Coordinates of C-alpha atoms in Angstrom, one line a residue:
C1 CA -2.2 -6.1 -19.1
A2 CA -3.1 -4.2 -16.0
L3 CA -3.4 -5.3 -12.4
P4 CA -5.1 -2.6 -10.2
I5 CA -4.8 -3.4 -6.5
S6 CA -6.5 -1.8 -3.5
C7 CA -4.7 -2.5 -0.2
N8 CA -3.6 -1.1 3.1
G9 CA -0.3 -1.4 4.9
L10 CA 0.6 -1.4 8.6
G11 CA 2.6 1.8 8.7
E12 CA 5.1 2.1 5.8
Q13 CA 5.9 -1.3 4.2
Q14 CA 7.7 -2.6 1.1
I15 CA 5.7 -4.7 -1.3
D16 CA 6.9 -6.8 -4.2
V17 CA 4.5 -8.4 -6.7
I18 CA 5.7 -11.4 -8.7
L19 CA 3.7 -13.0 -11.6
N20 CA 4.7 -16.5 -12.6
G21 CA 8.2 -15.9 -11.2
V22 CA 8.7 -12.5 -12.9
P23 CA 8.8 -9.3 -10.7
I24 CA 6.2 -6.9 -12.0
Y25 CA 6.1 -4.3 -9.1
K26 CA 8.3 -3.1 -6.3
G27 CA 7.2 -0.1 -4.1
R28 CA 6.3 1.2 -0.7
L29 CA 2.8 1.3 0.9
I30 CA 1.8 3.9 3.4
Q31 CA -0.7 3.5 6.3
N32 CA -3.8 4.7 4.4
I33 CA -5.6 2.8 1.7
N34 CA -3.3 2.5 -1.4
S35 CA -4.3 2.1 -5.0
I36 CA -1.6 0.5 -7.0
N37 CA -1.9 0.2 -10.8
I38 CA 0.6 -2.3 -12.2
T39 CA 1.1 -2.8 -15.9
F40 CA 3.0 -5.7 -17.3
D41 CA 3.7 -7.6 -20.6
P42 CA 0.6 -9.8 -21.4
K43 CA 3.0 -12.5 -22.5
L44 CA 3.5 -13.2 -18.8
I45 CA 0.0 -14.7 -18.5
L46 CA -0.1 -18.4 -19.1
T47 CA -2.8 -19.4 -21.5
N48 CA -2.0 -23.1 -22.1
G49 CA -4.1 -24.4 -19.2
D50 CA -1.4 -23.9 -16.5
Y51 CA -2.2 -21.9 -13.4
N52 CA -0.9 -18.4 -13.1
H53 CA 0.8 -17.6 -9.8
L54 CA 0.6 -14.2 -8.3
F55 CA 2.9 -13.8 -5.3
F56 CA 3.0 -10.9 -2.8
S57 CA 6.2 -10.4 -0.8
I58 CA 6.1 -8.1 2.2
P59 CA 9.6 -8.2 3.7
D60 CA 8.7 -5.4 6.2
A61 CA 5.9 -7.3 7.9
H62 CA 6.0 -6.5 11.6
R63 CA 4.0 -6.7 14.8
P64 CA 1.5 -3.9 15.5
D65 CA 1.8 -1.7 18.6
N66 CA -1.4 -3.1 20.1
G67 CA -0.1 -6.2 21.8
D68 CA -0.9 -8.5 18.9
N69 CA 2.1 -10.9 18.5
R70 CA 1.4 -11.7 14.8
F71 CA 3.6 -10.4 12.0
L72 CA 1.2 -8.5 9.8
G73 CA 1.8 -7.5 6.2
I74 CA -1.0 -5.9 4.1
S75 CA -4.8 -5.9 4.0
L76 CA -5.7 -6.8 0.5
F77 CA -9.1 -5.4 -0.4
H78 CA -9.3 -6.4 -4.0
F79 CA -7.4 -6.8 -7.3
T80 CA -8.5 -7.4 -10.8
L81 CA -6.6 -8.7 -13.7
L82 CA -7.4 -6.7 -16.8

């Protein structure tokens, strides 16, 4: 299976992607728009009627330099499960 993701980071940030509890991607994003193409074993997809859980971990989330006090991670534009 494939999971193409289009996203943007706030500066350079670590991103981990976990599908149903199994890590499927670990990498670093840069400031510009990023295209990540993740491939993984199709056996990780639940087909028995249970929900599939896709989790994004961004441990480097931080406050921007513009006075905004929120901790920001990534801007997720779109992803498609193929």
